[in-house]
Amino acid sequence: AAPDQSVLDQITQLAEVSGQHDELALAMSMLGLAARSSTPKGVDDEFHALFIGLGRGELVPYGSWYLTGFLMERPLALLRDDLAALGYERAEATHEPEDHIAALCEVMDMLIRDNRGLAVQTDFFNAHLANWAVRFFQDLTQARHAVFYRAVGRFGRALLELEQNYLSMKV
């Protein structure tokens, strides 16, 4: 869902992040500035144009779509197997397939917060995000209907690139 005013207010705080030569810091600051100049209604309209649309939005935020060109394909089945093995279950009220970019970012957050270990995080990231998510966020930065979400795309791309570099380090 699109962020409400309280979430936009929280994101606005990112405008103060500094780091002139750090892409993640720049992306965070730009996201904060975008939130500062956005309204919940405007962001909601943008969200619907980008991801819902009439029949389909401008972008399709699912791993199966990016990897195969179709929804509900093998990447989703593999993800469901991995989620079950990790002990994660789909909430009954959820209608979106599990390979939605927001759901996958949430799973990464849970893996980190639950201290599942670097190997588990790396395996999950490589299997379900590394092969398409940066491309999705790049597409979001260039989407015709994106204003606020261009900044979301830049932030998402920078965060995933940092994560990919971190997880690929030999420790």
Short mmCIF file of N, CA and C in Angstrom, two decimals:
data_model
loop_
_atom_site.label_atom_id
_atom_site.label_comp_id
_atom_site.label_asym_id
_atom_site.label_seq_id
_atom_site.Cartn_x
_atom_site.Cartn_y
_atom_site.Cartn_z
N ALA A 1 0.85 -1.19 0.00
CA ALA A 1 0.00 0.00 0.00
C ALA A 1 0.88 1.24 0.00
N ALA A 2 0.33 2.31 -0.44
CA ALA A 2 1.03 3.59 -0.41
C ALA A 2 1.16 4.07 1.03
N PRO A 3 2.20 4.81 1.35
CA PRO A 3 2.38 5.30 2.72
C PRO A 3 1.33 6.34 3.09
N ASP A 4 0.91 6.32 4.36
CA ASP A 4 -0.01 7.34 4.86
C ASP A 4 0.81 8.52 5.38
N GLN A 5 0.14 9.51 5.94
CA GLN A 5 0.85 10.72 6.39
C GLN A 5 1.87 10.43 7.47
N SER A 6 1.56 9.52 8.40
CA SER A 6 2.53 9.23 9.46
C SER A 6 3.81 8.61 8.90
N VAL A 7 3.68 7.76 7.90
CA VAL A 7 4.88 7.17 7.28
C VAL A 7 5.64 8.23 6.48
N LEU A 8 4.91 9.06 5.75
CA LEU A 8 5.59 10.15 5.03
C LEU A 8 6.34 11.06 6.00
N ASP A 9 5.74 11.33 7.15
CA ASP A 9 6.41 12.16 8.15
C ASP A 9 7.70 11.50 8.65
N GLN A 10 7.66 10.19 8.86
CA GLN A 10 8.87 9.47 9.29
C GLN A 10 9.94 9.53 8.20
N ILE A 11 9.53 9.31 6.97
CA ILE A 11 10.48 9.31 5.85
C ILE A 11 11.09 10.70 5.67
N THR A 12 10.31 11.75 5.94
CA THR A 12 10.81 13.12 5.81
C THR A 12 12.08 13.34 6.61
N GLN A 13 12.21 12.64 7.73
CA GLN A 13 13.41 12.78 8.57
C GLN A 13 14.68 12.37 7.83
N LEU A 14 14.55 11.56 6.80
CA LEU A 14 15.72 11.12 6.03
C LEU A 14 16.34 12.26 5.23
N ALA A 15 15.60 13.34 5.04
CA ALA A 15 16.13 14.48 4.28
C ALA A 15 17.39 15.04 4.92
N GLU A 16 17.57 14.81 6.20
CA GLU A 16 18.72 15.36 6.93
C GLU A 16 19.96 14.46 6.86
N VAL A 17 19.85 13.29 6.26
CA VAL A 17 20.99 12.38 6.15
C VAL A 17 22.04 13.03 5.26
N SER A 18 23.29 12.96 5.69
CA SER A 18 24.36 13.55 4.88
C SER A 18 25.35 12.47 4.47
N GLY A 19 26.07 12.74 3.44
CA GLY A 19 27.05 11.80 2.90
C GLY A 19 27.18 12.05 1.42
N GLN A 20 27.91 13.08 1.08
CA GLN A 20 27.97 13.57 -0.30
C GLN A 20 28.41 12.53 -1.32
N HIS A 21 29.26 11.61 -0.94
CA HIS A 21 29.80 10.66 -1.91
C HIS A 21 29.30 9.24 -1.65
N ASP A 22 28.28 9.10 -0.87
CA ASP A 22 27.71 7.80 -0.52
C ASP A 22 26.34 7.70 -1.18
N GLU A 23 26.20 6.78 -2.12
CA GLU A 23 24.94 6.66 -2.87
C GLU A 23 23.76 6.36 -1.97
N LEU A 24 23.94 5.51 -0.97
CA LEU A 24 22.83 5.20 -0.07
C LEU A 24 22.40 6.44 0.71
N ALA A 25 23.36 7.20 1.22
CA ALA A 25 23.02 8.43 1.96
C ALA A 25 22.33 9.43 1.05
N LEU A 26 22.81 9.59 -0.17
CA LEU A 26 22.14 10.50 -1.12
C LEU A 26 20.72 10.03 -1.41
N ALA A 27 20.57 8.75 -1.63
CA ALA A 27 19.24 8.20 -1.92
C ALA A 27 18.29 8.39 -0.74
N MET A 28 18.80 8.20 0.48
CA MET A 28 17.97 8.41 1.67
C MET A 28 17.53 9.87 1.77
N SER A 29 18.48 10.77 1.55
CA SER A 29 18.16 12.19 1.62
C SER A 29 17.14 12.58 0.56
N MET A 30 17.32 12.07 -0.66
CA MET A 30 16.36 12.37 -1.73
C MET A 30 14.98 11.80 -1.41
N LEU A 31 14.94 10.64 -0.80
CA LEU A 31 13.66 10.05 -0.41
C LEU A 31 12.98 10.92 0.64
N GLY A 32 13.76 11.40 1.60
CA GLY A 32 13.21 12.31 2.61
C GLY A 32 12.66 13.59 2.00
N LEU A 33 13.39 14.15 1.04
CA LEU A 33 12.92 15.36 0.37
C LEU A 33 11.66 15.08 -0.45
N ALA A 34 11.61 13.93 -1.10
CA ALA A 34 10.42 13.56 -1.87
C ALA A 34 9.22 13.41 -0.95
N ALA A 35 9.42 12.80 0.21
CA ALA A 35 8.32 12.64 1.18
C ALA A 35 7.85 14.00 1.68
N ARG A 36 8.78 14.91 1.90
CA ARG A 36 8.45 16.23 2.41
C ARG A 36 7.52 16.99 1.45
N SER A 37 7.71 16.75 0.17
CA SER A 37 6.90 17.48 -0.82
C SER A 37 5.73 16.66 -1.36
N SER A 38 5.43 15.55 -0.70
CA SER A 38 4.34 14.68 -1.16
C SER A 38 3.16 14.72 -0.21
N THR A 39 2.01 14.37 -0.75
CA THR A 39 0.80 14.22 0.06
C THR A 39 0.35 12.77 -0.02
N PRO A 40 -0.35 12.29 0.98
CA PRO A 40 -0.84 10.90 0.93
C PRO A 40 -1.69 10.64 -0.32
N LYS A 41 -2.53 11.58 -0.68
CA LYS A 41 -3.39 11.40 -1.87
C LYS A 41 -2.54 11.30 -3.13
N GLY A 42 -1.56 12.20 -3.27
CA GLY A 42 -0.71 12.16 -4.45
C GLY A 42 0.10 10.88 -4.55
N VAL A 43 0.64 10.43 -3.42
CA VAL A 43 1.42 9.19 -3.41
C VAL A 43 0.52 7.99 -3.68
N ASP A 44 -0.70 8.01 -3.16
CA ASP A 44 -1.64 6.93 -3.41
C ASP A 44 -2.02 6.87 -4.89
N ASP A 45 -2.27 8.02 -5.49
CA ASP A 45 -2.58 8.05 -6.94
C ASP A 45 -1.41 7.50 -7.75
N GLU A 46 -0.21 7.91 -7.37
CA GLU A 46 0.99 7.44 -8.05
C GLU A 46 1.15 5.93 -7.88
N PHE A 47 0.94 5.45 -6.65
CA PHE A 47 1.02 4.02 -6.36
C PHE A 47 0.08 3.23 -7.27
N HIS A 48 -1.15 3.70 -7.38
CA HIS A 48 -2.12 2.99 -8.21
C HIS A 48 -1.74 3.03 -9.69
N ALA A 49 -1.25 4.15 -10.18
CA ALA A 49 -0.82 4.23 -11.57
C ALA A 49 0.37 3.30 -11.85
N LEU A 50 1.27 3.22 -10.89
CA LEU A 50 2.47 2.41 -11.08
C LEU A 50 2.22 0.91 -10.92
N PHE A 51 1.45 0.54 -9.91
CA PHE A 51 1.38 -0.88 -9.54
C PHE A 51 0.01 -1.54 -9.70
N ILE A 52 -1.05 -0.76 -9.85
CA ILE A 52 -2.39 -1.34 -9.96
C ILE A 52 -2.94 -1.10 -11.36
N GLY A 53 -3.19 0.16 -11.69
CA GLY A 53 -3.67 0.53 -13.02
C GLY A 53 -5.02 -0.07 -13.35
N LEU A 54 -5.44 0.16 -14.55
CA LEU A 54 -6.65 -0.48 -15.07
C LEU A 54 -6.19 -1.74 -15.78
N GLY A 55 -6.33 -2.86 -15.13
CA GLY A 55 -5.85 -4.11 -15.68
C GLY A 55 -4.44 -4.44 -15.23
N ARG A 56 -3.57 -3.43 -15.28
CA ARG A 56 -2.18 -3.62 -14.86
C ARG A 56 -1.52 -2.26 -14.73
N GLY A 57 -0.67 -2.11 -13.72
CA GLY A 57 0.06 -0.87 -13.55
C GLY A 57 1.24 -0.79 -14.51
N GLU A 58 1.93 0.33 -14.43
CA GLU A 58 3.10 0.53 -15.30
C GLU A 58 4.20 -0.49 -15.01
N LEU A 59 4.36 -0.86 -13.75
CA LEU A 59 5.36 -1.85 -13.36
C LEU A 59 4.68 -3.03 -12.66
N VAL A 60 5.29 -4.18 -12.77
CA VAL A 60 4.78 -5.38 -12.11
C VAL A 60 5.83 -5.80 -11.09
N PRO A 61 5.56 -5.58 -9.79
CA PRO A 61 6.60 -5.75 -8.76
C PRO A 61 6.76 -7.17 -8.22
N TYR A 62 6.78 -8.15 -9.11
CA TYR A 62 6.88 -9.55 -8.69
C TYR A 62 8.09 -10.22 -9.32
N GLY A 63 8.77 -11.02 -8.51
CA GLY A 63 9.94 -11.74 -8.99
C GLY A 63 9.64 -12.63 -10.18
N SER A 64 8.53 -13.36 -10.14
CA SER A 64 8.19 -14.25 -11.25
C SER A 64 8.07 -13.47 -12.56
N TRP A 65 7.48 -12.29 -12.49
CA TRP A 65 7.30 -11.47 -13.68
C TRP A 65 8.66 -11.05 -14.25
N TYR A 66 9.53 -10.59 -13.37
CA TYR A 66 10.84 -10.13 -13.84
C TYR A 66 11.70 -11.28 -14.35
N LEU A 67 11.55 -12.45 -13.78
CA LEU A 67 12.40 -13.57 -14.16
C LEU A 67 11.86 -14.39 -15.32
N THR A 68 10.52 -14.43 -15.47
CA THR A 68 9.95 -15.29 -16.52
C THR A 68 9.02 -14.56 -17.48
N GLY A 69 8.57 -13.36 -17.09
CA GLY A 69 7.59 -12.65 -17.91
C GLY A 69 6.16 -13.03 -17.60
N PHE A 70 5.97 -13.87 -16.60
CA PHE A 70 4.65 -14.33 -16.20
C PHE A 70 4.53 -14.32 -14.69
N LEU A 71 3.31 -14.21 -14.19
CA LEU A 71 3.06 -14.30 -12.76
C LEU A 71 2.88 -15.75 -12.35
N MET A 72 3.08 -16.02 -11.07
CA MET A 72 2.81 -17.34 -10.48
C MET A 72 3.59 -18.45 -11.16
N GLU A 73 4.87 -18.19 -11.42
CA GLU A 73 5.71 -19.17 -12.09
C GLU A 73 6.66 -19.86 -11.11
N ARG A 74 7.57 -20.62 -11.63
CA ARG A 74 8.50 -21.42 -10.83
C ARG A 74 9.24 -20.61 -9.75
N PRO A 75 9.68 -19.37 -10.02
CA PRO A 75 10.34 -18.63 -8.94
C PRO A 75 9.46 -18.47 -7.70
N LEU A 76 8.16 -18.32 -7.89
CA LEU A 76 7.25 -18.22 -6.76
C LEU A 76 7.16 -19.55 -6.01
N ALA A 77 7.10 -20.65 -6.74
CA ALA A 77 7.04 -21.97 -6.10
C ALA A 77 8.31 -22.23 -5.28
N LEU A 78 9.46 -21.87 -5.82
CA LEU A 78 10.72 -22.05 -5.09
C LEU A 78 10.76 -21.16 -3.84
N LEU A 79 10.26 -19.94 -3.98
CA LEU A 79 10.18 -19.04 -2.83
C LEU A 79 9.28 -19.62 -1.75
N ARG A 80 8.13 -20.12 -2.14
CA ARG A 80 7.21 -20.70 -1.15
C ARG A 80 7.86 -21.86 -0.41
N ASP A 81 8.61 -22.68 -1.13
CA ASP A 81 9.32 -23.79 -0.48
C ASP A 81 10.33 -23.26 0.54
N ASP A 82 11.09 -22.23 0.15
CA ASP A 82 12.09 -21.67 1.05
C ASP A 82 11.45 -21.00 2.26
N LEU A 83 10.35 -20.29 2.04
CA LEU A 83 9.65 -19.65 3.17
C LEU A 83 9.14 -20.70 4.15
N ALA A 84 8.59 -21.78 3.63
CA ALA A 84 8.10 -22.85 4.51
C ALA A 84 9.26 -23.47 5.29
N ALA A 85 10.39 -23.68 4.63
CA ALA A 85 11.55 -24.25 5.32
C ALA A 85 12.07 -23.32 6.41
N LEU A 86 11.90 -22.02 6.22
CA LEU A 86 12.31 -21.05 7.23
C LEU A 86 11.28 -20.88 8.34
N GLY A 87 10.09 -21.48 8.15
CA GLY A 87 9.04 -21.39 9.16
C GLY A 87 8.15 -20.16 9.00
N TYR A 88 8.22 -19.48 7.87
CA TYR A 88 7.38 -18.32 7.61
C TYR A 88 6.13 -18.74 6.87
N GLU A 89 4.99 -18.23 7.34
CA GLU A 89 3.70 -18.54 6.72
C GLU A 89 3.07 -17.27 6.18
N ARG A 90 2.33 -17.42 5.13
CA ARG A 90 1.61 -16.30 4.53
C ARG A 90 0.43 -15.93 5.43
N ALA A 91 0.28 -14.64 5.69
CA ALA A 91 -0.86 -14.17 6.49
C ALA A 91 -2.15 -14.42 5.72
N GLU A 92 -3.18 -14.86 6.42
CA GLU A 92 -4.44 -15.20 5.76
C GLU A 92 -5.05 -14.03 5.00
N ALA A 93 -4.88 -12.83 5.51
CA ALA A 93 -5.49 -11.65 4.89
C ALA A 93 -4.70 -11.15 3.68
N THR A 94 -3.55 -11.74 3.40
CA THR A 94 -2.71 -11.30 2.30
C THR A 94 -3.22 -11.87 0.99
N HIS A 95 -3.34 -10.99 -0.01
CA HIS A 95 -3.83 -11.41 -1.32
C HIS A 95 -2.74 -11.41 -2.38
N GLU A 96 -1.62 -10.76 -2.09
CA GLU A 96 -0.52 -10.67 -3.05
C GLU A 96 0.32 -11.95 -2.99
N PRO A 97 0.85 -12.39 -4.13
CA PRO A 97 1.81 -13.49 -4.10
C PRO A 97 3.05 -13.10 -3.30
N GLU A 98 3.72 -14.07 -2.76
CA GLU A 98 4.85 -13.84 -1.87
C GLU A 98 6.07 -13.24 -2.56
N ASP A 99 6.12 -13.29 -3.89
CA ASP A 99 7.30 -12.76 -4.59
C ASP A 99 7.17 -11.28 -4.92
N HIS A 100 6.26 -10.58 -4.25
CA HIS A 100 6.13 -9.12 -4.35
C HIS A 100 7.38 -8.49 -3.72
N ILE A 101 7.91 -7.45 -4.34
CA ILE A 101 9.15 -6.84 -3.85
C ILE A 101 9.04 -6.41 -2.39
N ALA A 102 7.90 -5.87 -1.99
CA ALA A 102 7.74 -5.43 -0.60
C ALA A 102 7.78 -6.62 0.36
N ALA A 103 7.15 -7.72 -0.01
CA ALA A 103 7.16 -8.91 0.84
C ALA A 103 8.57 -9.48 0.97
N LEU A 104 9.31 -9.49 -0.12
CA LEU A 104 10.67 -10.02 -0.08
C LEU A 104 11.58 -9.14 0.77
N CYS A 105 11.41 -7.83 0.69
CA CYS A 105 12.19 -6.94 1.55
C CYS A 105 11.82 -7.16 3.01
N GLU A 106 10.56 -7.41 3.27
CA GLU A 106 10.12 -7.69 4.64
C GLU A 106 10.72 -9.00 5.15
N VAL A 107 10.80 -10.00 4.30
CA VAL A 107 11.41 -11.27 4.72
C VAL A 107 12.89 -11.05 5.04
N MET A 108 13.59 -10.29 4.20
CA MET A 108 15.00 -10.00 4.50
C MET A 108 15.13 -9.32 5.86
N ASP A 109 14.23 -8.37 6.13
CA ASP A 109 14.23 -7.69 7.42
C ASP A 109 14.03 -8.69 8.56
N MET A 110 13.10 -9.62 8.39
CA MET A 110 12.86 -10.61 9.44
C MET A 110 14.06 -11.53 9.63
N LEU A 111 14.71 -11.91 8.52
CA LEU A 111 15.89 -12.77 8.64
C LEU A 111 17.00 -12.07 9.42
N ILE A 112 17.15 -10.78 9.20
CA ILE A 112 18.17 -10.02 9.91
C ILE A 112 17.78 -9.85 11.37
N ARG A 113 16.56 -9.43 11.62
CA ARG A 113 16.10 -9.19 13.00
C ARG A 113 16.05 -10.47 13.83
N ASP A 114 15.72 -11.59 13.18
CA ASP A 114 15.64 -12.87 13.88
C ASP A 114 17.00 -13.54 14.04
N ASN A 115 18.06 -12.84 13.62
CA ASN A 115 19.42 -13.39 13.70
C ASN A 115 19.52 -14.78 13.09
N ARG A 116 18.97 -14.92 11.88
CA ARG A 116 18.97 -16.21 11.20
C ARG A 116 20.35 -16.59 10.69
N GLY A 117 21.30 -15.70 10.75
CA GLY A 117 22.66 -16.00 10.32
C GLY A 117 22.94 -15.49 8.92
N LEU A 118 24.19 -15.15 8.71
CA LEU A 118 24.60 -14.58 7.44
C LEU A 118 24.42 -15.55 6.28
N ALA A 119 24.66 -16.82 6.51
CA ALA A 119 24.51 -17.82 5.43
C ALA A 119 23.06 -17.90 4.97
N VAL A 120 22.12 -17.90 5.91
CA VAL A 120 20.70 -17.97 5.56
C VAL A 120 20.29 -16.70 4.81
N GLN A 121 20.73 -15.55 5.32
CA GLN A 121 20.41 -14.28 4.66
C GLN A 121 20.97 -14.25 3.24
N THR A 122 22.21 -14.68 3.09
CA THR A 122 22.86 -14.68 1.78
C THR A 122 22.15 -15.61 0.82
N ASP A 123 21.83 -16.81 1.27
CA ASP A 123 21.14 -17.78 0.41
C ASP A 123 19.79 -17.24 -0.04
N PHE A 124 19.04 -16.65 0.90
CA PHE A 124 17.72 -16.12 0.56
C PHE A 124 17.86 -14.96 -0.42
N PHE A 125 18.75 -14.04 -0.13
CA PHE A 125 18.95 -12.88 -0.99
C PHE A 125 19.34 -13.32 -2.40
N ASN A 126 20.32 -14.22 -2.49
CA ASN A 126 20.79 -14.67 -3.80
C ASN A 126 19.72 -15.43 -4.57
N ALA A 127 18.92 -16.20 -3.88
CA ALA A 127 17.89 -17.00 -4.54
C ALA A 127 16.68 -16.18 -4.97
N HIS A 128 16.34 -15.13 -4.20
CA HIS A 128 15.04 -14.49 -4.44
C HIS A 128 15.07 -12.99 -4.71
N LEU A 129 16.21 -12.35 -4.57
CA LEU A 129 16.28 -10.90 -4.82
C LEU A 129 17.40 -10.51 -5.79
N ALA A 130 18.56 -11.11 -5.64
CA ALA A 130 19.74 -10.67 -6.39
C ALA A 130 19.55 -10.72 -7.90
N ASN A 131 18.75 -11.65 -8.37
CA ASN A 131 18.61 -11.86 -9.81
C ASN A 131 17.56 -10.97 -10.49
N TRP A 132 16.91 -10.07 -9.73
CA TRP A 132 15.92 -9.21 -10.39
C TRP A 132 15.59 -7.91 -9.67
N ALA A 133 15.75 -7.82 -8.38
CA ALA A 133 15.22 -6.69 -7.61
C ALA A 133 15.90 -5.36 -7.93
N VAL A 134 17.21 -5.36 -8.15
CA VAL A 134 17.89 -4.11 -8.51
C VAL A 134 17.32 -3.59 -9.83
N ARG A 135 17.07 -4.48 -10.75
CA ARG A 135 16.48 -4.09 -12.05
C ARG A 135 15.09 -3.49 -11.85
N PHE A 136 14.29 -4.07 -10.95
CA PHE A 136 12.97 -3.50 -10.66
C PHE A 136 13.11 -2.08 -10.14
N PHE A 137 13.99 -1.88 -9.16
CA PHE A 137 14.14 -0.54 -8.59
C PHE A 137 14.69 0.44 -9.63
N GLN A 138 15.56 -0.02 -10.51
CA GLN A 138 16.04 0.83 -11.59
C GLN A 138 14.87 1.22 -12.50
N ASP A 139 14.03 0.27 -12.84
CA ASP A 139 12.85 0.57 -13.65
C ASP A 139 11.95 1.58 -12.95
N LEU A 140 11.84 1.47 -11.64
CA LEU A 140 11.01 2.39 -10.87
C LEU A 140 11.56 3.81 -10.96
N THR A 141 12.87 3.96 -10.97
CA THR A 141 13.45 5.31 -11.08
C THR A 141 13.16 5.95 -12.42
N GLN A 142 12.79 5.16 -13.41
CA GLN A 142 12.55 5.68 -14.75
C GLN A 142 11.08 5.60 -15.17
N ALA A 143 10.23 5.17 -14.26
CA ALA A 143 8.82 4.99 -14.60
C ALA A 143 8.16 6.33 -14.93
N ARG A 144 7.35 6.33 -15.95
CA ARG A 144 6.67 7.53 -16.43
C ARG A 144 5.77 8.15 -15.37
N HIS A 145 5.10 7.35 -14.57
CA HIS A 145 4.16 7.86 -13.57
C HIS A 145 4.80 8.12 -12.21
N ALA A 146 6.10 7.89 -12.10
CA ALA A 146 6.77 8.01 -10.80
C ALA A 146 7.23 9.44 -10.53
N VAL A 147 6.97 9.91 -9.33
CA VAL A 147 7.51 11.16 -8.81
C VAL A 147 8.13 10.80 -7.46
N PHE A 148 7.30 10.60 -6.44
CA PHE A 148 7.77 10.13 -5.14
C PHE A 148 8.50 8.78 -5.31
N TYR A 149 7.93 7.90 -6.11
CA TYR A 149 8.48 6.55 -6.24
C TYR A 149 9.79 6.50 -7.01
N ARG A 150 10.17 7.57 -7.72
CA ARG A 150 11.52 7.62 -8.30
C ARG A 150 12.55 7.59 -7.18
N ALA A 151 12.27 8.36 -6.13
CA ALA A 151 13.17 8.37 -4.97
C ALA A 151 13.15 7.02 -4.26
N VAL A 152 11.99 6.38 -4.19
CA VAL A 152 11.90 5.04 -3.60
C VAL A 152 12.77 4.08 -4.41
N GLY A 153 12.69 4.19 -5.72
CA GLY A 153 13.49 3.34 -6.59
C GLY A 153 14.98 3.54 -6.39
N ARG A 154 15.41 4.79 -6.28
CA ARG A 154 16.83 5.06 -6.07
C ARG A 154 17.29 4.50 -4.73
N PHE A 155 16.48 4.71 -3.70
CA PHE A 155 16.81 4.18 -2.38
C PHE A 155 16.86 2.65 -2.41
N GLY A 156 15.84 2.02 -3.00
CA GLY A 156 15.81 0.56 -3.07
C GLY A 156 17.00 -0.02 -3.81
N ARG A 157 17.35 0.61 -4.93
CA ARG A 157 18.51 0.14 -5.70
C ARG A 157 19.79 0.28 -4.88
N ALA A 158 19.98 1.43 -4.24
CA ALA A 158 21.20 1.66 -3.44
C ALA A 158 21.27 0.68 -2.27
N LEU A 159 20.15 0.46 -1.60
CA LEU A 159 20.14 -0.46 -0.47
C LEU A 159 20.44 -1.89 -0.91
N LEU A 160 19.84 -2.33 -2.00
CA LEU A 160 20.08 -3.70 -2.45
C LEU A 160 21.51 -3.88 -2.97
N GLU A 161 22.06 -2.86 -3.61
CA GLU A 161 23.45 -2.96 -4.06
C GLU A 161 24.39 -3.04 -2.87
N LEU A 162 24.12 -2.26 -1.82
CA LEU A 162 24.92 -2.34 -0.60
C LEU A 162 24.79 -3.73 0.02
N GLU A 163 23.58 -4.23 0.11
CA GLU A 163 23.33 -5.55 0.68
C GLU A 163 24.04 -6.63 -0.12
N GLN A 164 23.97 -6.51 -1.44
CA GLN A 164 24.63 -7.50 -2.29
C GLN A 164 26.14 -7.47 -2.07
N ASN A 165 26.72 -6.30 -1.98
CA ASN A 165 28.16 -6.19 -1.72
C ASN A 165 28.50 -6.76 -0.34
N TYR A 166 27.69 -6.45 0.65
CA TYR A 166 27.93 -6.96 2.00
C TYR A 166 27.86 -8.48 2.05
N LEU A 167 26.81 -9.03 1.45
CA LEU A 167 26.61 -10.47 1.52
C LEU A 167 27.62 -11.24 0.68
N SER A 168 28.26 -10.58 -0.28
CA SER A 168 29.24 -11.27 -1.12
C SER A 168 30.66 -11.19 -0.56
N MET A 169 30.84 -10.46 0.53
CA MET A 169 32.17 -10.35 1.13
C MET A 169 32.57 -11.68 1.75
N LYS A 170 33.80 -12.01 1.61
CA LYS A 170 34.35 -13.22 2.26
C LYS A 170 34.77 -12.84 3.66
N VAL A 171 34.13 -13.44 4.65
CA VAL A 171 34.46 -13.11 6.04
C VAL A 171 35.25 -14.23 6.67
#
